[in-house]
PDB file of C-alpha atoms in Angstrom:
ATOM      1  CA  UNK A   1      22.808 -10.014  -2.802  1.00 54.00           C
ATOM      2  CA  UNK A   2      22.595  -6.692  -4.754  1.00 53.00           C
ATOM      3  CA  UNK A   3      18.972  -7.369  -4.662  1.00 53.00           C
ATOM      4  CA  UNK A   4      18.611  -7.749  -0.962  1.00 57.00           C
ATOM      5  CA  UNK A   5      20.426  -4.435  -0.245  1.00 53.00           C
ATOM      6  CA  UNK A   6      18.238  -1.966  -2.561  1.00 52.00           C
ATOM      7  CA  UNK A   7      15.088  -3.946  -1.212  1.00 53.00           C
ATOM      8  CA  UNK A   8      16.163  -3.609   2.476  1.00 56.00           C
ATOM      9  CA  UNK A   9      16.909   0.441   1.600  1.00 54.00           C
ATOM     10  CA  UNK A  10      13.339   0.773  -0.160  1.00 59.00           C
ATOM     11  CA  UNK A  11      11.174  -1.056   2.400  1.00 64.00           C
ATOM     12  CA  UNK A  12      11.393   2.155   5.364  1.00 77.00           C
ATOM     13  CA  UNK A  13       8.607   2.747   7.221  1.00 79.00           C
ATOM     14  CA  UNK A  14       7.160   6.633   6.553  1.00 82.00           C
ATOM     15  CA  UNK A  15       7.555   8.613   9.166  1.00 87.00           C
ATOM     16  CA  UNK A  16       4.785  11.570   9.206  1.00 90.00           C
ATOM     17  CA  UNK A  17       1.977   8.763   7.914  1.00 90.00           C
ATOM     18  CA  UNK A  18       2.891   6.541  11.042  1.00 89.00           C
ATOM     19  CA  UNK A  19       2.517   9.526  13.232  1.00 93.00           C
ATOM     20  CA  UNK A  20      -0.894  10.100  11.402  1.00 94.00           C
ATOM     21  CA  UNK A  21      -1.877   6.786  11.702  1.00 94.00           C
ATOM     22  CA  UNK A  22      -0.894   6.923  15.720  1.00 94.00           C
ATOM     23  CA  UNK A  23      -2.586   9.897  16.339  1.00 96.00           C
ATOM     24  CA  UNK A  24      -5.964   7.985  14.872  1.00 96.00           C
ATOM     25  CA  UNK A  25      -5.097   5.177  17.283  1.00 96.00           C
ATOM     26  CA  UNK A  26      -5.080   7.961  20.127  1.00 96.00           C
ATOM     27  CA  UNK A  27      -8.145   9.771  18.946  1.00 96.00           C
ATOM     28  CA  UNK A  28      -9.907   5.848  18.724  1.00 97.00           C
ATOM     29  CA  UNK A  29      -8.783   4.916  22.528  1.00 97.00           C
ATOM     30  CA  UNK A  30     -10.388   8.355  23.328  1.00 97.00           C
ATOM     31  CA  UNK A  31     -13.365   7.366  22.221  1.00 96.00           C
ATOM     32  CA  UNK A  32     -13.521   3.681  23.057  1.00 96.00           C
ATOM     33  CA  UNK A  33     -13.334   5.125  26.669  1.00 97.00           C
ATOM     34  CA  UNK A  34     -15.904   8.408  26.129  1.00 96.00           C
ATOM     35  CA  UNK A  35     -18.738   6.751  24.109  1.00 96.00           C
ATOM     36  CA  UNK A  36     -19.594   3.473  26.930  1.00 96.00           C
ATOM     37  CA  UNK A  37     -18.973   5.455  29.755  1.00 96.00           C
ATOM     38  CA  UNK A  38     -21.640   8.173  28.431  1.00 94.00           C
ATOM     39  CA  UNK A  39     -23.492   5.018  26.922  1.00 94.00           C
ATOM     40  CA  UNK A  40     -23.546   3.624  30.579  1.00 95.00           C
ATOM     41  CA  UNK A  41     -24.222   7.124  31.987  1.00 92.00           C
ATOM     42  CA  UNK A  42     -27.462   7.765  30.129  1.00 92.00           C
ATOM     43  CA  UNK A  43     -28.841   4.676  30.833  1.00 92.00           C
ATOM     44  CA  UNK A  44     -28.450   4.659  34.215  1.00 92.00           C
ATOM     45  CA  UNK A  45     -30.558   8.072  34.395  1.00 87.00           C
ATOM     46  CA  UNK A  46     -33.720   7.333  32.269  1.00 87.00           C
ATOM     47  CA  UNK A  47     -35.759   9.964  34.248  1.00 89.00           C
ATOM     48  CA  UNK A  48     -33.419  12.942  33.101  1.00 86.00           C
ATOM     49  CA  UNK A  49     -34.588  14.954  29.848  1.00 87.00           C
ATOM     50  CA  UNK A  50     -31.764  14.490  28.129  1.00 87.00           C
ATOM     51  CA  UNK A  51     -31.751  10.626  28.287  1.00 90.00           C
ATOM     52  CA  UNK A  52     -32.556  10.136  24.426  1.00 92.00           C
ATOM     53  CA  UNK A  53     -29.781  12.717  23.170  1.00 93.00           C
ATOM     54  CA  UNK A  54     -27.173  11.517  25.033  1.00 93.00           C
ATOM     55  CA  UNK A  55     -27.816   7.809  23.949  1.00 95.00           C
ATOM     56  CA  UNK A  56     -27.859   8.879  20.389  1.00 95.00           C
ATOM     57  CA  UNK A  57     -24.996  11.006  20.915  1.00 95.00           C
ATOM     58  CA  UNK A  58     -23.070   7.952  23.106  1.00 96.00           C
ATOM     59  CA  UNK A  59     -24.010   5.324  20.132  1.00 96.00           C
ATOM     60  CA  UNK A  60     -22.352   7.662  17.594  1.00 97.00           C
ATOM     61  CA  UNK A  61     -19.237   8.130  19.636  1.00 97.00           C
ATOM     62  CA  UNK A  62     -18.625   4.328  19.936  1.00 97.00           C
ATOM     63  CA  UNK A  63     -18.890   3.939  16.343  1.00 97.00           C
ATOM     64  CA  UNK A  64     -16.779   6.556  15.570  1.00 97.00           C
ATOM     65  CA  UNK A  65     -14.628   4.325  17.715  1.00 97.00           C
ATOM     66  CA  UNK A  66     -14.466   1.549  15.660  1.00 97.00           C
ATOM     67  CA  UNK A  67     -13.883   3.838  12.534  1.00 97.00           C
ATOM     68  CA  UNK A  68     -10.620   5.519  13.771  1.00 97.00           C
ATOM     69  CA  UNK A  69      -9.715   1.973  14.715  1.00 97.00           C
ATOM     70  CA  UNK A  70      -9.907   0.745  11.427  1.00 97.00           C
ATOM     71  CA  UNK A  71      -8.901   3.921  10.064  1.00 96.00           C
ATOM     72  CA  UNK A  72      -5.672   4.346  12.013  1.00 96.00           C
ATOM     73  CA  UNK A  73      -4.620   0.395  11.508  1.00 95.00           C
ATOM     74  CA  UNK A  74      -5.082   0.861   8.045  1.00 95.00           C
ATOM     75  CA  UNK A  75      -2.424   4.330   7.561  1.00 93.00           C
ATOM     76  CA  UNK A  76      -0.158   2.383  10.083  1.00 92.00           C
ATOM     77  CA  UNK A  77      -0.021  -0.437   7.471  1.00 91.00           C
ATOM     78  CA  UNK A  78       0.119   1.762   4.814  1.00 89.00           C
ATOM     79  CA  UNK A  79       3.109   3.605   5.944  1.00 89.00           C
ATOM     80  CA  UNK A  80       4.875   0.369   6.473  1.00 87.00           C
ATOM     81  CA  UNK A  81       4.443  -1.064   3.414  1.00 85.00           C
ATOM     82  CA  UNK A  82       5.131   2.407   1.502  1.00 75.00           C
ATOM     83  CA  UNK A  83       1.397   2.857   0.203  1.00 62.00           C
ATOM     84  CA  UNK A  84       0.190   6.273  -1.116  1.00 59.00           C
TER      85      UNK A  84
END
């Protein structure tokens, strides 16, 4: 029963790395709303000049997407299972 106790007290979720690891999650829903909408935005104006830079710059911006996704779901798990 001893046991059970000093696990229970150990096993707290760290505060400042879940805020880190929410403020990734933020930054990713950002961008999972920024980089289609440009995405759909340049493609819809293929006559303008800048219709090549803003697809490259769109297709960065969605994969920076997925990276703070996997990114931020990793530090939330982190800080819940007391990782480092």
């Amino acid at each position: 029963m001893l046991l059970i106790i000093i696990i229970m007290e150990t096993d707290r979720t760290d505060k400042e790395i879940l805020r880190k690891g929410l403020r990734q999650m933020g930054i990713c829903l950002l961008l999972m709303f920024t980089g289609p909408i440009l995405l759909y935005v340049s493609f819809s104006n293929k006559e303008k000049t800048l219709y090549i830079p803003l697809i490259i710059v769109s297709i960065i911006l969605c994969f920076l997407a997925i990276f703070f996704l996997f990114k931020g779901i990793n530090t939330i798990l982190d800080s819940m299972f007391n990782k480092k």
